[in-house]
Coordinates of C-alpha atoms in Angstrom, one line a residue:
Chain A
X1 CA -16.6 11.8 -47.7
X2 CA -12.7 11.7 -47.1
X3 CA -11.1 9.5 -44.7
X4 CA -10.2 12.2 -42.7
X5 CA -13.9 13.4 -42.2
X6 CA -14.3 9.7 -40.4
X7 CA -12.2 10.2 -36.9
X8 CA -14.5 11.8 -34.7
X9 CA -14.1 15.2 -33.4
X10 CA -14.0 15.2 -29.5
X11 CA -14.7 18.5 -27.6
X12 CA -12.9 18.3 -24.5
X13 CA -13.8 21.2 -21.7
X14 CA -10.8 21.4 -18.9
X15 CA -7.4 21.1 -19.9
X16 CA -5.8 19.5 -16.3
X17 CA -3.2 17.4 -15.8
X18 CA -6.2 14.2 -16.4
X19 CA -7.3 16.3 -20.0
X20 CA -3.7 16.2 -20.7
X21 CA -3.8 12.5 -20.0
X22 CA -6.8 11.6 -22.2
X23 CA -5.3 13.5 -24.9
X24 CA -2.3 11.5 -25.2
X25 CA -4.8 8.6 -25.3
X26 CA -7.3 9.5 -27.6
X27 CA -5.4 11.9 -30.3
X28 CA -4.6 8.6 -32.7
X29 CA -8.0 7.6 -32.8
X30 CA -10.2 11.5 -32.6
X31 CA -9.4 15.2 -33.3
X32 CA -9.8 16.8 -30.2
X33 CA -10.9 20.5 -29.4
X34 CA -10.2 22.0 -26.1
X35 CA -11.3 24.2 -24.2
X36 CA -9.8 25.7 -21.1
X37 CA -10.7 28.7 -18.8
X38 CA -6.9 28.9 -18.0
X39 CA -5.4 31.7 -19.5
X40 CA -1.9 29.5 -20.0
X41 CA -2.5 26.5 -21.7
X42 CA 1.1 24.1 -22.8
X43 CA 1.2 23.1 -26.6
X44 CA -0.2 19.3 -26.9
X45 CA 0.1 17.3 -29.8
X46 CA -3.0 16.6 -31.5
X47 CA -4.9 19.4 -29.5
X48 CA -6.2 22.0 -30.9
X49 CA -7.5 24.7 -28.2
X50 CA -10.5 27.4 -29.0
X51 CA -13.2 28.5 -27.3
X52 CA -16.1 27.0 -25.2
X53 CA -19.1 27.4 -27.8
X54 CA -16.7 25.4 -30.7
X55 CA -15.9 22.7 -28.1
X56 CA -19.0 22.4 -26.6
X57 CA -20.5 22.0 -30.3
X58 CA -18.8 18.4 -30.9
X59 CA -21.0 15.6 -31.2
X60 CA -19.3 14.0 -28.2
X61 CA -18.4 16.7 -25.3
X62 CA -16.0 15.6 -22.4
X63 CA -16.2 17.2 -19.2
X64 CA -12.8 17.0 -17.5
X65 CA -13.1 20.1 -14.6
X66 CA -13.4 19.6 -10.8
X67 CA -16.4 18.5 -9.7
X68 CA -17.5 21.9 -7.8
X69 CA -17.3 23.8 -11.2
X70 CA -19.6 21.5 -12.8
X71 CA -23.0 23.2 -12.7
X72 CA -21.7 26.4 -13.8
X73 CA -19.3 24.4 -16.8
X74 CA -23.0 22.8 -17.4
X75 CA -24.5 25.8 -17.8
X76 CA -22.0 27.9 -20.1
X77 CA -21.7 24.7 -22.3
X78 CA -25.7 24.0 -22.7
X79 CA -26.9 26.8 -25.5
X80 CA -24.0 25.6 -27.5
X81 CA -25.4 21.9 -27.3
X82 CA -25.9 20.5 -30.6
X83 CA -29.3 18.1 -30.8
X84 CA -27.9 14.4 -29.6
X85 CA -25.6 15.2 -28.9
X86 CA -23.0 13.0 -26.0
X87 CA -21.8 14.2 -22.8
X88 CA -19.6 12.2 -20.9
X89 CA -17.4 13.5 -17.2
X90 CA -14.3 11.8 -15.9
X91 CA -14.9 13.1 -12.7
X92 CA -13.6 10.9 -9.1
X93 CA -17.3 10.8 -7.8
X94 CA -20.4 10.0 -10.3
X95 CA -23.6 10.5 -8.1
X96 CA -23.0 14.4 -8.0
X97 CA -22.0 15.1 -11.8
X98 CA -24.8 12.9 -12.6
X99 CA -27.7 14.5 -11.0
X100 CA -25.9 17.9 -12.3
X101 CA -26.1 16.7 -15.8
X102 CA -29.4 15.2 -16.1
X103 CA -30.9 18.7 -13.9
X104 CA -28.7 20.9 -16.2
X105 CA -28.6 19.3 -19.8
X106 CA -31.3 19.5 -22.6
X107 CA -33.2 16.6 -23.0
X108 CA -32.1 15.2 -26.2
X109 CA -28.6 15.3 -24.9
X110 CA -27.1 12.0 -24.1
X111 CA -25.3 11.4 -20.9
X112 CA -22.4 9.0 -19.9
X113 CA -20.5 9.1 -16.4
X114 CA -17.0 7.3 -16.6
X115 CA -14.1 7.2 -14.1
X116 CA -11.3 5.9 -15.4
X117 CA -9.8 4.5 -11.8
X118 CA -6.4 5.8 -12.8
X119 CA -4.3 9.1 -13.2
X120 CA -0.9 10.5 -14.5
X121 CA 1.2 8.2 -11.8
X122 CA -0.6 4.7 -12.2
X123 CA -1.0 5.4 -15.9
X124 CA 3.1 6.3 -16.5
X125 CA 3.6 2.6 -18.3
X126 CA 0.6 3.1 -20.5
X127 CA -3.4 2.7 -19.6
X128 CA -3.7 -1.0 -21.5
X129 CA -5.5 -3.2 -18.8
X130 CA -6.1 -0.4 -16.2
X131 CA -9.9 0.1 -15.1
X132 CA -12.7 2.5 -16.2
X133 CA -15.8 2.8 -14.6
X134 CA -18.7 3.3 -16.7
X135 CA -22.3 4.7 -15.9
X136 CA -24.7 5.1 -18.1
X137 CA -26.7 7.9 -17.3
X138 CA -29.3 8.6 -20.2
X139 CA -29.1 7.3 -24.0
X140 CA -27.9 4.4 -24.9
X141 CA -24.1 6.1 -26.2
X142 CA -22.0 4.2 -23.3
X143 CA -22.1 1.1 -24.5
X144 CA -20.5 2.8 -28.0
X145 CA -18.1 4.2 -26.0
X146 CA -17.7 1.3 -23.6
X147 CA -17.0 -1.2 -26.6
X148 CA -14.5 1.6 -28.1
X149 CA -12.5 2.3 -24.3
X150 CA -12.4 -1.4 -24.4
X151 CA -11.0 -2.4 -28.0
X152 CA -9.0 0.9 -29.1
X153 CA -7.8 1.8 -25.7
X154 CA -7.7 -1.5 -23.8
X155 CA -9.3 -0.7 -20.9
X156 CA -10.9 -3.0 -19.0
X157 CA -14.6 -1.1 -18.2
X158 CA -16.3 -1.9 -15.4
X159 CA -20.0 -1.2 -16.2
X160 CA -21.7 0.2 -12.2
X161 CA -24.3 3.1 -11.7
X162 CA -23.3 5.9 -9.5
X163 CA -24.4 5.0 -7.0
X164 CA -22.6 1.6 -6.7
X165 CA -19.6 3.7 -7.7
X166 CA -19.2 6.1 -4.7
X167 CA -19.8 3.2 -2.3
X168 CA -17.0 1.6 -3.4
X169 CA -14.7 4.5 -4.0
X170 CA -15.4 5.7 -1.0
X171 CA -13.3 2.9 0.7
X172 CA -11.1 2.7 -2.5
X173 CA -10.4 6.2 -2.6
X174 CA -11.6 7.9 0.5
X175 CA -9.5 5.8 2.8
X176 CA -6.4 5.1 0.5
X177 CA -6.3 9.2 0.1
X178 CA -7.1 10.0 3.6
X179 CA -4.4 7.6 5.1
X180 CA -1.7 8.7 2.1
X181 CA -2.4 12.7 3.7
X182 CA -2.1 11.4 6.7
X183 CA 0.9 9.7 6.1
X184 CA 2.6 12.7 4.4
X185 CA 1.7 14.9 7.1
X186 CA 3.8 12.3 9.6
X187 CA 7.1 12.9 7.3
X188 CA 10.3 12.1 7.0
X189 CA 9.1 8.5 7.5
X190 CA 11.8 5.5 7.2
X191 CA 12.8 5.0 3.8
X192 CA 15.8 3.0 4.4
X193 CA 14.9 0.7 7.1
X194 CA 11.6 -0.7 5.3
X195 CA 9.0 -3.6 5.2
X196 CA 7.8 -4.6 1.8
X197 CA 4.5 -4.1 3.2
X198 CA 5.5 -0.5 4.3
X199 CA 7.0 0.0 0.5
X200 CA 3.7 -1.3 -0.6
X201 CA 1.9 1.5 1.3
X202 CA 5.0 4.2 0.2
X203 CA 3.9 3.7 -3.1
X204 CA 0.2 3.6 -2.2
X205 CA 1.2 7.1 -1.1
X206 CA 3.3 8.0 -3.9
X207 CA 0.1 7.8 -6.5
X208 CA -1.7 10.2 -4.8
X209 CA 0.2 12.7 -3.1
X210 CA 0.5 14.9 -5.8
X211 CA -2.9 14.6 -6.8
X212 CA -4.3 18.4 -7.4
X213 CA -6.1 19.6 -4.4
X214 CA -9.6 19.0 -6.2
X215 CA -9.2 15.5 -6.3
X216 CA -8.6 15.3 -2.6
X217 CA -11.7 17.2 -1.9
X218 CA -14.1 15.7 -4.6
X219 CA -12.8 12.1 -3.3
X220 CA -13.1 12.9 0.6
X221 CA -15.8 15.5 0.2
X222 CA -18.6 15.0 -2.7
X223 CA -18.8 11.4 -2.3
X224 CA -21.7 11.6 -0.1
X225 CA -20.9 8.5 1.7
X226 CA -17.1 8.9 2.4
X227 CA -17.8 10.9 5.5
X228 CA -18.9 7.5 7.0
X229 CA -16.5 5.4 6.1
X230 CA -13.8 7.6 7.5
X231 CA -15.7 8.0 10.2
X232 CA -15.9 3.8 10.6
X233 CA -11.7 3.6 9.9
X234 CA -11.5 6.5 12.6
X235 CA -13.1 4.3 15.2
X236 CA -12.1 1.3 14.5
X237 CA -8.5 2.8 14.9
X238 CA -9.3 4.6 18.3
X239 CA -10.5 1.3 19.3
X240 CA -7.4 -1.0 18.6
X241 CA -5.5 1.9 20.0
X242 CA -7.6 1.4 23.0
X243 CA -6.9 -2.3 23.0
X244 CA -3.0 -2.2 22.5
X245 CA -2.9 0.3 25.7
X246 CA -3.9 -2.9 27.9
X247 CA -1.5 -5.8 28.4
X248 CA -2.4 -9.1 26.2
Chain B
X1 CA 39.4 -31.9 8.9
X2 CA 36.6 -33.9 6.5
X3 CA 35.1 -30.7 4.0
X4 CA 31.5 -31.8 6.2
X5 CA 33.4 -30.5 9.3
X6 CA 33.6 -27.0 7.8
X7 CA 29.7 -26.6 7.4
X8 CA 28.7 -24.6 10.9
X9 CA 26.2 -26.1 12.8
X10 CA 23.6 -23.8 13.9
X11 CA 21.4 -24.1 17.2
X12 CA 17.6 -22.8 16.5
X13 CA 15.2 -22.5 19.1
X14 CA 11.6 -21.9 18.0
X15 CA 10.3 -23.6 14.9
X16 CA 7.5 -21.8 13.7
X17 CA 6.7 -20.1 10.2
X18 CA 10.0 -18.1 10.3
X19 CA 11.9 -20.9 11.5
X20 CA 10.9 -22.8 9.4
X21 CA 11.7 -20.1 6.4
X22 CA 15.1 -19.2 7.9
X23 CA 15.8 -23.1 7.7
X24 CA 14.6 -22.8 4.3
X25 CA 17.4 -20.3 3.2
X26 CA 20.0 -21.9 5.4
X27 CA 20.4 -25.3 4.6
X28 CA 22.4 -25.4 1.8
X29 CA 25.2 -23.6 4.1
X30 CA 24.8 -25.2 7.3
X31 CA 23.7 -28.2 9.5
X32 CA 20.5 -27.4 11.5
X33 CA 19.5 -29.1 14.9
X34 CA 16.5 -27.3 16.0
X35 CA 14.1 -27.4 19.3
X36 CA 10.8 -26.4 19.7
X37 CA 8.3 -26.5 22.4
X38 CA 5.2 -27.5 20.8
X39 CA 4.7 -31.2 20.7
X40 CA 4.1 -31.7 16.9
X41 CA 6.8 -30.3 14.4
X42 CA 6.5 -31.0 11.0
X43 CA 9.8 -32.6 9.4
X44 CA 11.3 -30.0 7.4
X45 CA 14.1 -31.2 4.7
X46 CA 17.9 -30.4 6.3
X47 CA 16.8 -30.2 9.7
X48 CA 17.3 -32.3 12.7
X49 CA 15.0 -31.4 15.7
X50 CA 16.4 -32.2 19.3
X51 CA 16.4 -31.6 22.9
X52 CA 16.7 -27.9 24.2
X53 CA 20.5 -28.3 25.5
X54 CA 21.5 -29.5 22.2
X55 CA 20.1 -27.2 20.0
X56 CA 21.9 -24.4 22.9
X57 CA 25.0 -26.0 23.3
X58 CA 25.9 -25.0 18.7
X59 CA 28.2 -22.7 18.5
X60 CA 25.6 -20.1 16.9
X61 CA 22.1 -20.2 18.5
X62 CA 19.4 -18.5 17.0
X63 CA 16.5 -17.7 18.5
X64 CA 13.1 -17.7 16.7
X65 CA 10.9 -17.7 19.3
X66 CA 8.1 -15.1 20.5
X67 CA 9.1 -11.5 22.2
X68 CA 7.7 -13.0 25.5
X69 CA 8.5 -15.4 25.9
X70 CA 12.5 -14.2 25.5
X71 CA 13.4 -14.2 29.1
X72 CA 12.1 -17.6 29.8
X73 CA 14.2 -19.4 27.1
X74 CA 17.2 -17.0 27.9
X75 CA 17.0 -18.3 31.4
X76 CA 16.6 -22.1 29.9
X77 CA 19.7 -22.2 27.6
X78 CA 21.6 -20.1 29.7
X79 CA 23.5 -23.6 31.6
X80 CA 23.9 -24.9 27.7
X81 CA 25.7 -22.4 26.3
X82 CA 29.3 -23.1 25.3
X83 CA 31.6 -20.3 26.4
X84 CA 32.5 -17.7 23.6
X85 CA 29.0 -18.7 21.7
X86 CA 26.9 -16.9 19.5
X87 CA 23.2 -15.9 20.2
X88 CA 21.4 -14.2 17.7
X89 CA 17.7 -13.1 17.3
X90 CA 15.4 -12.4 15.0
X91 CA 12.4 -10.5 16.2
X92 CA 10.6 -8.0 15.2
X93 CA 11.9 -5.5 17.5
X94 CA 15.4 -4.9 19.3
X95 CA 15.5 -2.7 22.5
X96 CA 13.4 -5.4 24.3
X97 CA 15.4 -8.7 23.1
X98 CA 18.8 -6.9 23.2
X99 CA 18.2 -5.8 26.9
X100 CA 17.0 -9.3 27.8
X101 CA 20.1 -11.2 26.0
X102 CA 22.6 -8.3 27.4
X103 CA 21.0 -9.2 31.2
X104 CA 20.5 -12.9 30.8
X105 CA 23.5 -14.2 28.8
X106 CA 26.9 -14.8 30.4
X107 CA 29.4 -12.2 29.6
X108 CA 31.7 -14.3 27.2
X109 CA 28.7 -14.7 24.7
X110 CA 28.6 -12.6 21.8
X111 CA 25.3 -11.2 20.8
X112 CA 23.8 -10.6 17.5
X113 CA 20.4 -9.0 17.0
X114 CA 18.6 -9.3 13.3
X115 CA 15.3 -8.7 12.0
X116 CA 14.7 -9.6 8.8
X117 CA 12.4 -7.2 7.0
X118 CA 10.4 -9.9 5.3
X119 CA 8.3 -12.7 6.1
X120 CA 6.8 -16.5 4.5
X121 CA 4.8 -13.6 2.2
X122 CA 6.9 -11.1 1.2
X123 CA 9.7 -14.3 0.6
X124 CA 7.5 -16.4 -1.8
X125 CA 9.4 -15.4 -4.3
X126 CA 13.2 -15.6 -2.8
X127 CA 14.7 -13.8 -0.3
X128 CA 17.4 -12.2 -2.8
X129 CA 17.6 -8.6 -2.7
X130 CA 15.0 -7.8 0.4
X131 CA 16.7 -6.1 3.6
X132 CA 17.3 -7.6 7.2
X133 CA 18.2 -5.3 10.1
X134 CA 21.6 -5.9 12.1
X135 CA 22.5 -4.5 15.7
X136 CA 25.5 -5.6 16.5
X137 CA 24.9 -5.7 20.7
X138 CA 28.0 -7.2 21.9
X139 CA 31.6 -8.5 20.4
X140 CA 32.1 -8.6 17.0
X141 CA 30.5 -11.4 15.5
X142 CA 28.1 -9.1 14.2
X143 CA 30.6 -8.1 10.8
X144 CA 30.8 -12.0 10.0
X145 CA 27.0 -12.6 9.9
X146 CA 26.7 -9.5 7.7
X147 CA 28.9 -11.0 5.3
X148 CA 27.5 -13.6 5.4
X149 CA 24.1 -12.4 5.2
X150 CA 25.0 -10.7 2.2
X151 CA 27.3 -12.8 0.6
X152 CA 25.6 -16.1 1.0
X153 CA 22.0 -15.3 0.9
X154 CA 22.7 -11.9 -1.1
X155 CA 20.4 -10.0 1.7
X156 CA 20.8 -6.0 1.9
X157 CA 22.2 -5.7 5.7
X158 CA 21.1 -2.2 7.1
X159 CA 23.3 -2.1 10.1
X160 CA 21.5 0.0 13.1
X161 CA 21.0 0.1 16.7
X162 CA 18.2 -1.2 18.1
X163 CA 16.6 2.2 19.3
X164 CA 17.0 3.5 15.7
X165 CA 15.3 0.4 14.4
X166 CA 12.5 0.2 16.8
X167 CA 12.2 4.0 16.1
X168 CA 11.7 3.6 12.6
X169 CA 9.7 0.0 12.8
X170 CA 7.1 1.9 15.4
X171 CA 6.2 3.7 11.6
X172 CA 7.1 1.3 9.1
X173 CA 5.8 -1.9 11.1
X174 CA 3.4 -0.1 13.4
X175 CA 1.1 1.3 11.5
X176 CA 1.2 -1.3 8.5
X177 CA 0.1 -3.7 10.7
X178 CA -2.5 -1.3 12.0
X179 CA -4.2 0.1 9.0
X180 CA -4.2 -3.4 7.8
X181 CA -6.0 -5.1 11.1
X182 CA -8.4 -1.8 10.8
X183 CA -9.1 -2.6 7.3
X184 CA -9.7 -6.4 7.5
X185 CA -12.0 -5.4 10.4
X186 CA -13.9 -3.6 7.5
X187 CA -14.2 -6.5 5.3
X188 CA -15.9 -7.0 2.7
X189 CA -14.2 -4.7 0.9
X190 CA -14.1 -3.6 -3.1
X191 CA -12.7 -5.9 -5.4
X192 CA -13.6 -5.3 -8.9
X193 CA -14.2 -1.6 -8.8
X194 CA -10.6 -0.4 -7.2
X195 CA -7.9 2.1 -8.2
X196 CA -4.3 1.3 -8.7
X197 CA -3.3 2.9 -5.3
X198 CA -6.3 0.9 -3.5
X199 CA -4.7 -2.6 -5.2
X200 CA -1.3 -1.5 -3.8
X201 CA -3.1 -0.7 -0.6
X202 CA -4.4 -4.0 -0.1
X203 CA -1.5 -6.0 -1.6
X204 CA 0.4 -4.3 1.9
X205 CA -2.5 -6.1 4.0
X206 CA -2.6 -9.3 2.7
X207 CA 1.0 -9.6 3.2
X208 CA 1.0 -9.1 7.0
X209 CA -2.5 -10.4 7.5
X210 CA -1.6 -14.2 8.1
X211 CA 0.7 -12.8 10.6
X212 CA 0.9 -15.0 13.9
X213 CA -0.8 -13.0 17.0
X214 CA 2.5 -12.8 18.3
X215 CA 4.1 -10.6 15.3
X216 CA 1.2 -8.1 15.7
X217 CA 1.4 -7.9 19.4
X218 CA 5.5 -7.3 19.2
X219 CA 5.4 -4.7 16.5
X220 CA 2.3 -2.5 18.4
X221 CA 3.0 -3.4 22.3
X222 CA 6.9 -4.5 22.4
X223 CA 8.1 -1.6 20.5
X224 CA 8.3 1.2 23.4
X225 CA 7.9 3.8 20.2
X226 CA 4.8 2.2 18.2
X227 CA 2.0 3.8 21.0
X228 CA 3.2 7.1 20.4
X229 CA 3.4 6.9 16.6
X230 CA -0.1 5.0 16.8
X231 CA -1.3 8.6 18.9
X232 CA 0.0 11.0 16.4
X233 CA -1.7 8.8 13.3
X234 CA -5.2 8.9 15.3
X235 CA -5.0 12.3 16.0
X236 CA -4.1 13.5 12.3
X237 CA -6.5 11.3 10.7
X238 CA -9.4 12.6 13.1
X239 CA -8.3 16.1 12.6
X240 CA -8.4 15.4 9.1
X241 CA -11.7 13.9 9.7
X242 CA -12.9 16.9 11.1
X243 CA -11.5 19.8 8.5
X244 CA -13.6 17.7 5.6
X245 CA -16.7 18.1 7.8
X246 CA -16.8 21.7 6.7
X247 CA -16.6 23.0 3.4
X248 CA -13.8 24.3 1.5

């Protein structure tokens, strides 16, 4: 065995902005193979594109497409499966992708949801001490893969299940998205003449606005319970606008 | 001429959490004989507290105390005033304390409308560097507090009008301090799992939720623009609301 044969060969399917992300992350400790429906595809260091049967072939496959191409991605990707082998999303929701993958994957097949609770923006100073979120889904591989985000990466993993995952990103994210739209639908707003806090919230914004449109919908739309909470900040802000019409 | 002679003595009226940070900043370049209305004050290092008619009767008066309660002290330092004084404020909007010191203070005064774009939060760590709003309203004493502001406490002075600043404040303030009373009204909320834009999100709440009553009710009720910028936010967010209700 060489030295070379010991990095392990990652087969990542979608090349977006976050597969662009991860690669810059994981290319000093994996090989990785990509593959991406795009026709265009920029040069990235340490990436070597090919087609979906040679990615999807890796021992450990990484699912980085929006969350309403998944069951079709699982589909093309299963007959070229290898036995045990790992399948692991980055997607912004977990209780969708998981009951996709454990419908659509053979059963030997391991399965690990993460969500690293970061993207391009947050992660422009490096990804040391930002958070993951890990599910394990089926197969015991995402505590191997929690123990390596955590060590090699420095990621501080946050072990949850789905389900406990969209309930809290659906305050996390649902409302910090929905009022950051909001909020760039309103502009110009005061840049200027500024309150910390409001700076606070301008870079709130900042993170996510130029989020690709899939995000947006898989945060505010395939998290089964953000419809709710929206609809609890929706009310409770019709009601203190109620309140404020009245004198004290 | 002793040099002690040279230190300005300044007049403050209201002692409460701002007075007592302005008192904070301003002590090492001036004598401070302060009056407030409650009963207990605690003793605060540089600062003399005395009856209303000598605390009015400084050649610079500030006033720290609550939007309405503006036209009752106006009218109770008005016979203490020394002619060719200076009456500055520092709430947290301007068209509604300018109007009352414009009507209610003789016509030799000069008056001086601030807002200083922090608080005891955002100023835990020094006020160096954060931004205070200026409107000069009438005579010119206006251009020596700037440089003052800026020289002495190294402030950045935005000079404005008042309807320019309570236009922009009804966004910057207004709905700050409204997403963040909607969202401590949804308490408890995540802690552990939480994105970067989330953290940032909540950093802006906890920094104007320990605002007194009175800061809330100035920056939604007092500002004669807030309502209508409150209207617009409601009405995106529920249209929002209402395009994710159906799918893509």
């Amino acid at each position: 065995m060489t030295a070379a044969s010991h990095r392990p060969i990652i087969g990542l399917i979608g090349f977006g902005a976050f597969g662009r992300l991860m690669a810059r992350h994981l290319r000093a400790h994996c090989d990785l193979l990509a593959h991406d429906s795009a026709t265009e595809l920029a040069a990235e260091e340490g990436v070597t594109f090919t087609d979906l049967a040679t990615a999807a072939a890796c021992r450990i496959v990484v699912l980085a497409v929006p969350v309403d191409r998944f069951e079709t991605v699982i589909a093309a990707l299963r007959p070229h499966l290898r036995r045990g082998a790992v399948v692991v999303d980055v997607g912004s929701v977990k209780l969708v992708p998981a009951r996709a993958m454990l419908a659509g994957l053979p059963p030997d097949v391991e399965i690990v949801g993460t969500h690293p609770l970061f993207g391009p923006q947050s992660a422009r100073d490096g990804i040391a001490g930002l958070k993951l979120a890990l599910c394990p889904i089926r197969g015991r591989a995402a505590f191997r893969i929690g123990a390596f985000l955590r060590h090699a990466l420095r990621l501080r993993v946050v072990l949850t299940t789905p389900e406990a995952h969209d309930r809290d990103m659906a305050v996390a994210q649902g409302l910090t998205h929905l009022i950051a739209a909001v909020l760039v639908r309103m502009e110009p707003l005061p840049s200027r003449m500024t309150t910390r806090s409001f700076d606070l919230l301008m870079q709130a914004v900042g993170m996510v606005r130029h989020d690709p449109p899939g995000v947006f919908d898989a945060i505010e739309r395939a998290n089964p319970y953000a419809a709710g909470v929206r609809a609890q900040f929706l009310e409770l802000t019709a009601e203190m606008g109620r309140a404020l019409e009245h004198p004290v």
